[in-house]
PDB file of C-alpha atoms in Angstrom:
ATOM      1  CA  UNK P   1       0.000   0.000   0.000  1.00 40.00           C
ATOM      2  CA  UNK P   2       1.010   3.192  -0.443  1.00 48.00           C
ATOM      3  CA  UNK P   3       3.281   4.977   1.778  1.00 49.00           C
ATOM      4  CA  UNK P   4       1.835   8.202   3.449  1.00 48.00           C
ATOM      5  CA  UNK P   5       4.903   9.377   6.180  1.00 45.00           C
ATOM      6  CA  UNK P   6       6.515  11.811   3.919  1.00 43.00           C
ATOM      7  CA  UNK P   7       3.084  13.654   4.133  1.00 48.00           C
ATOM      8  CA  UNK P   8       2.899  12.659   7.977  1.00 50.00           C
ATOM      9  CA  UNK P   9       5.516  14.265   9.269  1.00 48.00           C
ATOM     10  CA  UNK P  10       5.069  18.416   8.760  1.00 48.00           C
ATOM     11  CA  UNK P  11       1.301  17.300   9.742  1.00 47.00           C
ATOM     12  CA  UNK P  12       0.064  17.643  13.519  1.00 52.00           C
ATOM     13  CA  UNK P  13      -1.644  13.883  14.482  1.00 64.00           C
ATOM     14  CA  UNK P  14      -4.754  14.395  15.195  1.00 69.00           C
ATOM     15  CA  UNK P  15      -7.020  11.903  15.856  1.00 79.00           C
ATOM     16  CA  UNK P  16      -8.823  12.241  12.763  1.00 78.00           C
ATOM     17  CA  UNK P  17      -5.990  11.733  10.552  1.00 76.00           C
ATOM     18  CA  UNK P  18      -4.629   9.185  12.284  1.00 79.00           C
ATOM     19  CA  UNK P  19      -8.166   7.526  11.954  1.00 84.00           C
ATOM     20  CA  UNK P  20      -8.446   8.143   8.056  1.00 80.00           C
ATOM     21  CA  UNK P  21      -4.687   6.985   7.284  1.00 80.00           C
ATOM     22  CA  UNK P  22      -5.005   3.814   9.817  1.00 84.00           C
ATOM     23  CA  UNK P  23      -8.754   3.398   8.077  1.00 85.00           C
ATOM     24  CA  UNK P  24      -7.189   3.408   4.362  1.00 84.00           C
ATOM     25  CA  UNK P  25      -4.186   1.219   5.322  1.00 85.00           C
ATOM     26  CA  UNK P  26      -6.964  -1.518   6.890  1.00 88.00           C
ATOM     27  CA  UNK P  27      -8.968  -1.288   3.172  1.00 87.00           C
ATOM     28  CA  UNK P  28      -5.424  -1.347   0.869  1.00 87.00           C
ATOM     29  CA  UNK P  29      -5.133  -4.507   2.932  1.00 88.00           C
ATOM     30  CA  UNK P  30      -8.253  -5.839   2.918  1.00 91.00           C
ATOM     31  CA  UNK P  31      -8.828  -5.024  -1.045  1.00 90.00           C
ATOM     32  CA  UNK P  32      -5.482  -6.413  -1.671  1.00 90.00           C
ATOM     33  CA  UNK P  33      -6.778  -9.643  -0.382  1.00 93.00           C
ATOM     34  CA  UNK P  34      -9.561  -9.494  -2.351  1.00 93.00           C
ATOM     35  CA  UNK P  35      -7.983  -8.779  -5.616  1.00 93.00           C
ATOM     36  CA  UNK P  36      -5.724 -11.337  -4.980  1.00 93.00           C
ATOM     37  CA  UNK P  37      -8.631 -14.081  -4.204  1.00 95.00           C
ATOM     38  CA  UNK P  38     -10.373 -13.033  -7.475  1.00 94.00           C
ATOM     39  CA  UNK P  39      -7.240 -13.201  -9.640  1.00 94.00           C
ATOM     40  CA  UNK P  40      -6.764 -16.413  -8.080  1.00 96.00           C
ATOM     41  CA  UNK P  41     -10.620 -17.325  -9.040  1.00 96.00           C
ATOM     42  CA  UNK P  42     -10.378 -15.886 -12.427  1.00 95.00           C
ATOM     43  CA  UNK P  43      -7.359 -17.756 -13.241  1.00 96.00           C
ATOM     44  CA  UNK P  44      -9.559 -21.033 -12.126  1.00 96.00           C
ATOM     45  CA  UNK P  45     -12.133 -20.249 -15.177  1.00 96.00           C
ATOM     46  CA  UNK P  46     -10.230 -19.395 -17.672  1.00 95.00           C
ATOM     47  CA  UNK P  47      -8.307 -22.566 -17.511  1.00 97.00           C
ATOM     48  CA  UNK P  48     -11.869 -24.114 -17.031  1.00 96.00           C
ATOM     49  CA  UNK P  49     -12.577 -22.590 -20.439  1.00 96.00           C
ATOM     50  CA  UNK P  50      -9.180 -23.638 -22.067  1.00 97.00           C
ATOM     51  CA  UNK P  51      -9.702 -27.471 -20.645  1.00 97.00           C
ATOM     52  CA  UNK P  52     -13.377 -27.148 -22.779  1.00 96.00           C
ATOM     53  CA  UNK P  53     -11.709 -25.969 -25.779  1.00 96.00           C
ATOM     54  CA  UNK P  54      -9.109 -28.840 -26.037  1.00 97.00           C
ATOM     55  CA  UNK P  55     -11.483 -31.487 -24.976  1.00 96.00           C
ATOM     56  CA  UNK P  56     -13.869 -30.099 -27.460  1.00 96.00           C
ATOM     57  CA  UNK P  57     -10.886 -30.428 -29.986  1.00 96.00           C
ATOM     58  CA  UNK P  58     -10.230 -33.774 -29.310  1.00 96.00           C
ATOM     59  CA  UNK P  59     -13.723 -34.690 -29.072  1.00 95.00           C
ATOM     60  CA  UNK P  60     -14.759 -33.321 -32.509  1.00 95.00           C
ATOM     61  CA  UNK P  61     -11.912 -36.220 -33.607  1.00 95.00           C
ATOM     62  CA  UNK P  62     -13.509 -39.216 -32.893  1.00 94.00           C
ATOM     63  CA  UNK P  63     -16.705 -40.486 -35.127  1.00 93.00           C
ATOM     64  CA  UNK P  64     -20.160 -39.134 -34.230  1.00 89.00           C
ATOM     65  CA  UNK P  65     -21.186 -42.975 -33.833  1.00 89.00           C
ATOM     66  CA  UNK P  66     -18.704 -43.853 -30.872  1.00 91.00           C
ATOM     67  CA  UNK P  67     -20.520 -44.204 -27.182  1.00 91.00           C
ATOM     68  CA  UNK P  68     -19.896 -41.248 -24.554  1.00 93.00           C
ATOM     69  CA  UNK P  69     -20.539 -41.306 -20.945  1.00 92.00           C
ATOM     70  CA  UNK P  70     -21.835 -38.801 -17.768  1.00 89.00           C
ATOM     71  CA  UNK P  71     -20.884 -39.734 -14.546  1.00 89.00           C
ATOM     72  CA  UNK P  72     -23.506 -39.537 -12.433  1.00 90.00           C
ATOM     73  CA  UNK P  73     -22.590 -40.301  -8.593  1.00 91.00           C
ATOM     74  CA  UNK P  74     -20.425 -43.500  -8.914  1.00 93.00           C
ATOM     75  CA  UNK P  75     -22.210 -44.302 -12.109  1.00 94.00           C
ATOM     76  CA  UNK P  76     -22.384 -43.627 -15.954  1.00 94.00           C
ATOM     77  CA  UNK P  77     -24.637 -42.354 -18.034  1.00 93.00           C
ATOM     78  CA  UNK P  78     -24.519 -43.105 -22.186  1.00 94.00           C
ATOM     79  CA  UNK P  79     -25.046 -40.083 -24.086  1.00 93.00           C
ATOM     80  CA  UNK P  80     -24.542 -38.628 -27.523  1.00 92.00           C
ATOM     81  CA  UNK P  81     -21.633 -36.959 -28.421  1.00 93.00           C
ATOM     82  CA  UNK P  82     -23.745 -33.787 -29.653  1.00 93.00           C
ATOM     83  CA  UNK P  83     -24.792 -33.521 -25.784  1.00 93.00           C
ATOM     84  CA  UNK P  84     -21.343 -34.020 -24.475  1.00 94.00           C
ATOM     85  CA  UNK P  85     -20.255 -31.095 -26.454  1.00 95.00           C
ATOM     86  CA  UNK P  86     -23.718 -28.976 -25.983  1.00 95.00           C
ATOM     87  CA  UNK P  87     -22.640 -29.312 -22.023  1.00 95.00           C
ATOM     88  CA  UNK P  88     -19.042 -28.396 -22.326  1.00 96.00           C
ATOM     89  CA  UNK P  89     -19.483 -25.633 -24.647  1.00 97.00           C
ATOM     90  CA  UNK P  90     -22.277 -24.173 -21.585  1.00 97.00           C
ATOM     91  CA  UNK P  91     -19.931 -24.754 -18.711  1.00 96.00           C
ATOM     92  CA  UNK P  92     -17.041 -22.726 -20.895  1.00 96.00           C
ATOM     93  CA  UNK P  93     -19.494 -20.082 -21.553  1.00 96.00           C
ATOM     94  CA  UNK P  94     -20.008 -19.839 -17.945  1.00 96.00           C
ATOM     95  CA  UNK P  95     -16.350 -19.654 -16.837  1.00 96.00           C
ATOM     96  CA  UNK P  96     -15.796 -17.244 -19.744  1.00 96.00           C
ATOM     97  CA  UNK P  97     -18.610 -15.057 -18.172  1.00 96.00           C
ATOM     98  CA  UNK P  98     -17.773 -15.405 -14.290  1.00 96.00           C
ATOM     99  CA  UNK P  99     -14.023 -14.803 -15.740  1.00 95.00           C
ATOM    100  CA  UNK P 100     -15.096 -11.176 -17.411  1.00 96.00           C
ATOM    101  CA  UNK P 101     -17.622 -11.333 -14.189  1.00 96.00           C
ATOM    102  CA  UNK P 102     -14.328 -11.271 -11.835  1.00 95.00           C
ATOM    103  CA  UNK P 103     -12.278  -8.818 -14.269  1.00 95.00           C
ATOM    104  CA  UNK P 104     -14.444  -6.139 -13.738  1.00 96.00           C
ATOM    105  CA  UNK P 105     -15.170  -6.778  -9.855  1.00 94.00           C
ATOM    106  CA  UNK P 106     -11.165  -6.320  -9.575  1.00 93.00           C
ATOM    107  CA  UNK P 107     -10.914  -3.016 -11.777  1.00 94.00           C
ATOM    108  CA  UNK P 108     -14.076  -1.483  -9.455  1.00 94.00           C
ATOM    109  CA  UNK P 109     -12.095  -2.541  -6.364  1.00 92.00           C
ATOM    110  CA  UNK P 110      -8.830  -0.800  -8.116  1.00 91.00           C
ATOM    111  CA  UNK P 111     -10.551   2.244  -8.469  1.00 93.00           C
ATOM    112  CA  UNK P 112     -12.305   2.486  -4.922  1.00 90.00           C
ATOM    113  CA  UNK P 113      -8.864   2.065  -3.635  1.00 88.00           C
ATOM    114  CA  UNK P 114      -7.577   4.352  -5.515  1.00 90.00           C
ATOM    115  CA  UNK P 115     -10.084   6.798  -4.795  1.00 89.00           C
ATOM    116  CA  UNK P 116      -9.351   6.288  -1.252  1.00 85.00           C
ATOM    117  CA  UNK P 117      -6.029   7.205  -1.178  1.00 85.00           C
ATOM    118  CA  UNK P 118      -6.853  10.675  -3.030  1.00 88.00           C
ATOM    119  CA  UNK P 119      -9.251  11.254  -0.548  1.00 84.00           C
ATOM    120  CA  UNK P 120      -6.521  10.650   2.122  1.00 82.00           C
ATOM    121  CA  UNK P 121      -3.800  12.804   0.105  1.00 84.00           C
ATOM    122  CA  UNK P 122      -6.131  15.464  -0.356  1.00 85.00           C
ATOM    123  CA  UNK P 123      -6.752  15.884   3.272  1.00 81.00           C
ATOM    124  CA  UNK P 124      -3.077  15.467   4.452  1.00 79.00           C
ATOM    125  CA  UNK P 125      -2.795  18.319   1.700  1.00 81.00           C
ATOM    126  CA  UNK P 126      -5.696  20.164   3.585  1.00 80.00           C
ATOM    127  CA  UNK P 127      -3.740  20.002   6.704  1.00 75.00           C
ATOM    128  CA  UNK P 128      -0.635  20.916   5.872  1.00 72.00           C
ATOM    129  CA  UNK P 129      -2.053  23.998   4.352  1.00 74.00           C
ATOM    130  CA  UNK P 130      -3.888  24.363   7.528  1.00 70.00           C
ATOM    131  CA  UNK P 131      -1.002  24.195   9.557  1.00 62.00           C
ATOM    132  CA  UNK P 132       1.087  26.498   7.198  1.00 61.00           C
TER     133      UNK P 132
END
């Protein structure tokens, strides 16, 4: 996060400054976290949607005749091949959609923290003037 004590130290210590910079160090910390944890999650679906692709590669490969299964619990299911791929190509939609889904949630989060620390600068920049 972003280091504030070149600003701190012509700047009497109030307790509502020290609130606000000890409030914005808690959320760089706690967004951090989060943007980490969605990174983490967004790198989960978009290999989700690169396994789909190759299987759906390899898939399109063998003759439309041979038998495919669904596990179901401990058990199998025979299905078509057409419905093998129908279901893969909706669960890589949906990891291609929670991935752009988890994009923009980390940008917004960017932003609010960066907003925050304006905020912060431009009251350190209010007291200083203040104090001036």
């Amino acid at each position: 996060y972003p280091h504030f004590g070149w600003q701190l130290n012509n700047v009497k210590m109030d307790p509502e400054v020290k609130r606000a910079v000890d409030e914005v160090r808690k959320q760089t910390q706690d967004t951090e976290m989060r943007i980490t944890l969605a990174d983490q999650q967004r790198a989960t679906r978009v290999r989700q949607h690169r396994k789909g692709q190759l299987t759906i590669q390899e898939l399109n490969k063998l003759p439309d005749d041979v038998p495919m299964f669904n596990t179901i619990g401990k058990g199998f299911l025979r299905t078509s091949k057409p419905a093998v791929i129908g279901r893969i190509t909706k669960e890589m939609t949906e990891a291609e959609a929670e991935a752009d889904k988890l994009a923009k949630k980390q940008e917004w989060m960017k932003k609010s923290l960066e907003q925050s620390h304006a905020n912060l600068r431009d009251m350190l920049r209010k007291r200083q003037g203040e104090a001036e």
